[in-house]
PDB file of C-alpha atoms and ligand atoms in Angstrom:
ATOM      1  CA  MET A   1       0.000   0.000   0.000  1.00 77.00           C
ATOM      2  CA  ASP A   2       1.309   3.411  -0.946  1.00 94.00           C
ATOM      3  CA  CYS A   3       0.744   5.271   2.337  1.00 98.00           C
ATOM      4  CA  ILE A   4       3.129   8.072   3.267  1.00 98.00           C
ATOM      5  CA  PHE A   5       2.431   7.790   7.020  1.00 98.00           C
ATOM      6  CA  CYS A   6       2.977   3.992   6.962  1.00 98.00           C
ATOM      7  CA  LYS A   7       6.358   4.769   5.379  1.00 98.00           C
ATOM      8  CA  ILE A   8       7.123   7.368   8.055  1.00 98.00           C
ATOM      9  CA  ALA A   9       6.070   4.869  10.773  1.00 98.00           C
ATOM     10  CA  ALA A  10       8.387   2.258   9.235  1.00 97.00           C
ATOM     11  CA  GLY A  11      11.267   4.757   9.078  1.00 96.00           C
ATOM     12  CA  GLU A  12      11.378   4.564   5.258  1.00 97.00           C
ATOM     13  CA  ILE A  13      10.696   8.302   5.069  1.00 97.00           C
ATOM     14  CA  PRO A  14      12.487  10.452   7.671  1.00 98.00           C
ATOM     15  CA  SER A  15      10.554  12.555  10.165  1.00 98.00           C
ATOM     16  CA  ASN A  16      11.363  14.840  13.061  1.00 98.00           C
ATOM     17  CA  LYS A  17      10.164  12.585  15.877  1.00 98.00           C
ATOM     18  CA  VAL A  18       8.706  13.791  19.171  1.00 98.00           C
ATOM     19  CA  PHE A  19       7.796  10.384  20.621  1.00 98.00           C
ATOM     20  CA  GLU A  20       7.780   6.751  19.534  1.00 98.00           C
ATOM     21  CA  ASP A  21       6.837   3.411  21.030  1.00 98.00           C
ATOM     22  CA  ASP A  22       5.681   0.077  19.607  1.00 98.00           C
ATOM     23  CA  GLN A  23       2.149   1.351  18.876  1.00 98.00           C
ATOM     24  CA  VAL A  24       2.438   5.013  17.907  1.00 98.00           C
ATOM     25  CA  LEU A  25       4.663   7.695  16.441  1.00 98.00           C
ATOM     26  CA  ALA A  26       4.521  11.452  17.032  1.00 98.00           C
ATOM     27  CA  PHE A  27       6.399  13.746  14.650  1.00 98.00           C
ATOM     28  CA  TYR A  28       6.430  17.415  13.704  1.00 98.00           C
ATOM     29  CA  ASP A  29       4.222  18.507  10.793  1.00 98.00           C
ATOM     30  CA  LEU A  30       6.072  19.578   7.626  1.00 98.00           C
ATOM     31  CA  ASP A  31       3.822  22.620   7.266  1.00 98.00           C
ATOM     32  CA  PRO A  32       3.227  23.863  10.824  1.00 97.00           C
ATOM     33  CA  GLN A  33       0.063  25.857  11.530  1.00 96.00           C
ATOM     34  CA  ALA A  34       1.150  26.900  15.044  1.00 96.00           C
ATOM     35  CA  PRO A  35       4.505  27.360  16.849  1.00 96.00           C
ATOM     36  CA  VAL A  36       4.063  23.766  18.065  1.00 97.00           C
ATOM     37  CA  HIS A  37       2.386  21.437  15.549  1.00 98.00           C
ATOM     38  CA  PHE A  38       2.970  17.718  15.619  1.00 98.00           C
ATOM     39  CA  LEU A  39       1.020  14.683  14.432  1.00 98.00           C
ATOM     40  CA  VAL A  40       0.344  11.478  16.352  1.00 99.00           C
ATOM     41  CA  ILE A  41      -0.338   8.343  14.312  1.00 98.00           C
ATOM     42  CA  PRO A  42      -0.954   4.680  15.028  1.00 98.00           C
ATOM     43  CA  LYS A  43       1.754   2.511  13.436  1.00 98.00           C
ATOM     44  CA  GLU A  44      -1.062   0.232  12.281  1.00 98.00           C
ATOM     45  CA  HIS A  45      -2.767   1.559   9.131  1.00 98.00           C
ATOM     46  CA  ILE A  46      -6.237   2.906   9.950  1.00 98.00           C
ATOM     47  CA  SER A  47      -7.461   5.126   7.123  1.00 98.00           C
ATOM     48  CA  GLY A  48      -9.302   7.683   9.220  1.00 98.00           C
ATOM     49  CA  ALA A  49     -11.549   8.462  12.174  1.00 98.00           C
ATOM     50  CA  ASP A  50     -14.484   6.837  10.353  1.00 98.00           C
ATOM     51  CA  GLN A  51     -12.651   3.484  10.525  1.00 98.00           C
ATOM     52  CA  ILE A  52     -12.243   3.337  14.318  1.00 98.00           C
ATOM     53  CA  THR A  53     -13.919   0.214  15.713  1.00 98.00           C
ATOM     54  CA  ALA A  54     -14.203  -1.742  18.958  1.00 98.00           C
ATOM     55  CA  GLU A  55     -11.279  -3.853  17.686  1.00 98.00           C
ATOM     56  CA  ASN A  56      -8.811  -1.027  16.979  1.00 98.00           C
ATOM     57  CA  SER A  57      -9.862   1.780  19.343  1.00 98.00           C
ATOM     58  CA  GLY A  58      -7.342   0.825  22.025  1.00 98.00           C
ATOM     59  CA  VAL A  59      -4.607   2.606  20.106  1.00 98.00           C
ATOM     60  CA  VAL A  60      -6.721   5.776  20.040  1.00 98.00           C
ATOM     61  CA  ALA A  61      -6.871   5.780  23.841  1.00 98.00           C
ATOM     62  CA  HIS A  62      -3.114   5.268  23.885  1.00 98.00           C
ATOM     63  CA  ILE A  63      -2.642   8.195  21.474  1.00 98.00           C
ATOM     64  CA  PHE A  64      -4.446  10.479  23.910  1.00 98.00           C
ATOM     65  CA  GLU A  65      -2.201   9.285  26.767  1.00 98.00           C
ATOM     66  CA  VAL A  66       0.810  10.115  24.588  1.00 98.00           C
ATOM     67  CA  ILE A  67      -0.636  13.552  23.767  1.00 98.00           C
ATOM     68  CA  ALA A  68      -1.039  14.352  27.483  1.00 98.00           C
ATOM     69  CA  LYS A  69       2.530  13.236  28.220  1.00 98.00           C
ATOM     70  CA  VAL A  70       4.204  14.984  25.270  1.00 98.00           C
ATOM     71  CA  THR A  71       2.341  18.287  25.671  1.00 98.00           C
ATOM     72  CA  ALA A  72       3.367  18.347  29.346  1.00 98.00           C
ATOM     73  CA  GLU A  73       6.984  17.657  28.381  1.00 97.00           C
ATOM     74  CA  LEU A  74       6.864  20.459  25.794  1.00 97.00           C
ATOM     75  CA  GLY A  75       5.500  22.813  28.457  1.00 97.00           C
ATOM     76  CA  LEU A  76       2.185  23.579  26.755  1.00 97.00           C
ATOM     77  CA  THR A  77       0.708  24.723  30.041  1.00 94.00           C
ATOM     78  CA  GLY A  78      -1.482  27.317  28.319  1.00 94.00           C
ATOM     79  CA  GLY A  79      -3.365  24.557  26.519  1.00 96.00           C
ATOM     80  CA  PHE A  80      -3.417  23.051  23.064  1.00 97.00           C
ATOM     81  CA  ARG A  81      -5.817  21.730  20.436  1.00 97.00           C
ATOM     82  CA  VAL A  82      -6.213  18.172  19.118  1.00 98.00           C
ATOM     83  CA  VAL A  83      -7.780  17.833  15.649  1.00 97.00           C
ATOM     84  CA  THR A  84      -8.452  14.916  13.347  1.00 98.00           C
ATOM     85  CA  ASN A  85      -9.694  15.754   9.878  1.00 98.00           C
ATOM     86  CA  CYS A  86     -11.811  13.012   8.308  1.00 98.00           C
ATOM     87  CA  GLY A  87     -12.735  12.630   4.666  1.00 98.00           C
ATOM     88  CA  GLU A  88     -13.165  15.244   2.005  1.00 97.00           C
ATOM     89  CA  ASP A  89     -15.514  17.524   3.945  1.00 96.00           C
ATOM     90  CA  GLY A  90     -13.222  17.285   6.969  1.00 97.00           C
ATOM     91  CA  GLY A  91     -10.211  18.357   4.905  1.00 97.00           C
ATOM     92  CA  GLN A  92      -8.264  15.097   5.291  1.00 98.00           C
ATOM     93  CA  THR A  93      -5.348  14.974   2.842  1.00 98.00           C
ATOM     94  CA  VAL A  94      -3.438  11.915   4.127  1.00 98.00           C
ATOM     95  CA  GLY A  95      -5.475   8.699   4.371  1.00 98.00           C
ATOM     96  CA  HIS A  96      -3.855   7.346   7.534  1.00 98.00           C
ATOM     97  CA  LEU A  97      -5.443   8.288  10.879  1.00 98.00           C
ATOM     98  CA  HIS A  98      -3.581  11.164  12.512  1.00 98.00           C
ATOM     99  CA  PHE A  99      -4.209  13.620  15.296  1.00 98.00           C
ATOM    100  CA  HIS A 100      -2.861  17.147  14.893  1.00 98.00           C
ATOM    101  CA  VAL A 101      -1.655  18.726  18.150  1.00 98.00           C
ATOM    102  CA  LEU A 102      -1.392  22.516  17.929  1.00 98.00           C
ATOM    103  CA  GLY A 103      -0.088  24.798  20.623  1.00 96.00           C
ATOM    104  CA  ARG A 104       1.713  27.900  21.802  1.00 93.00           C
ATOM    105  CA  ARG A 105      -0.670  30.303  20.154  1.00 90.00           C
ATOM    106  CA  SER A 106      -4.283  31.259  20.724  1.00 90.00           C
ATOM    107  CA  LEU A 107      -6.541  29.329  18.323  1.00 92.00           C
ATOM    108  CA  ALA A 108      -9.843  30.592  16.966  1.00 92.00           C
ATOM    109  CA  TRP A 109     -13.124  28.786  17.556  1.00 92.00           C
ATOM    110  CA  PRO A 110     -15.100  27.791  15.576  1.00 90.00           C
ATOM    111  CA  PRO A 111     -12.511  26.814  12.962  1.00 82.00           C
ATOM    112  CA  GLY A 112     -13.004  28.079   9.400  1.00 70.00           C
TER     113      GLY A 112
HETATM  114  P1  5GP B   1      -4.606  16.371   6.995  1.00 78.58           P
HETATM  115  O1  5GP B   1      -4.695  17.450   5.958  1.00 78.58           O
HETATM  116  O2  5GP B   1      -4.795  15.003   6.383  1.00 78.58           O
HETATM  117  O3  5GP B   1      -5.451  16.590   8.205  1.00 78.58           O
HETATM  118  O4  5GP B   1      -3.131  16.464   7.565  1.00 78.58           O
HETATM  119  C1  5GP B   1      -2.022  15.966   6.901  1.00 78.58           C
HETATM  120  C2  5GP B   1      -0.836  16.696   7.468  1.00 78.58           C
HETATM  121  O5  5GP B   1       0.314  15.951   7.157  1.00 78.58           O
HETATM  122  C3  5GP B   1      -0.637  18.097   6.902  1.00 78.58           C
HETATM  123  O6  5GP B   1      -0.657  19.038   7.977  1.00 78.58           O
HETATM  124  C4  5GP B   1       0.719  18.017   6.214  1.00 78.58           C
HETATM  125  O7  5GP B   1       1.486  19.207   6.380  1.00 78.58           O
HETATM  126  C5  5GP B   1       1.373  16.837   6.891  1.00 78.58           C
HETATM  127  N1  5GP B   1       2.284  16.090   6.062  1.00 78.58           N
HETATM  128  C6  5GP B   1       2.056  15.603   4.805  1.00 78.58           C
HETATM  129  N2  5GP B   1       3.116  14.930   4.360  1.00 78.58           N
HETATM  130  C7  5GP B   1       4.042  14.963   5.357  1.00 78.58           C
HETATM  131  C8  5GP B   1       5.357  14.406   5.487  1.00 78.58           C
HETATM  132  O8  5GP B   1       5.906  13.757   4.600  1.00 78.58           O
HETATM  133  N3  5GP B   1       6.007  14.663   6.665  1.00 78.58           N
HETATM  134  C9  5GP B   1       5.437  15.391   7.666  1.00 78.58           C
HETATM  135  N4  5GP B   1       6.172  15.583   8.783  1.00 78.58           N
HETATM  136  N5  5GP B   1       4.200  15.911   7.578  1.00 78.58           N
HETATM  137  C10 5GP B   1       3.515  15.709   6.436  1.00 78.58           C
HETATM  138 ZN1   ZN B   2      -0.867   4.050   6.407  1.00 78.58          ZN
END
C-alpha cells in the first residue's frame, strides 16, 4: 500500500520525531500551523476516524495518553488543540489516521 504515514512509521521516510513506542509515532508537521504542531499516528494503518472500531480503538486511547505526556513535556501549560480531519468535507489529505496537536498560540473557535 502506498501510504506516506505507513512509510514514516516504518522509518522509510524520515521525520522529526517527538515520541515513539511500539504502537504510535509522534512527529512534527512539515507545514506547521502553530509554533508547536505535531502529528500522532498509530503505526497500524487505519485510514481515518471513520474506521475506528471496537477492535482497533485501544490505540486511540493510547494516542491520547501520549498527547497528554508529550504536551506536558513540551510545556504547553497554556493549553493546546487536538484535531483529526476526516474525509473530504473534513479536509483530510493523508489517508492514515492522525491527530494534529497545535499549541503555543491562541486558536480561533469555531474553525473556518
Ligand atoms: P490532513 O490534511 O490530512 O489533516 O493532515 C495531513 C498533514 O500531514 C498536513 O498538515 C501536512 O502538512 C502533513 N504532512 C504531509 N506529508 C508529510 C510528510 O511527509 N512529513 C510530515 N512531517 N508531515 C507531512
Ligand atoms: Zn498508512
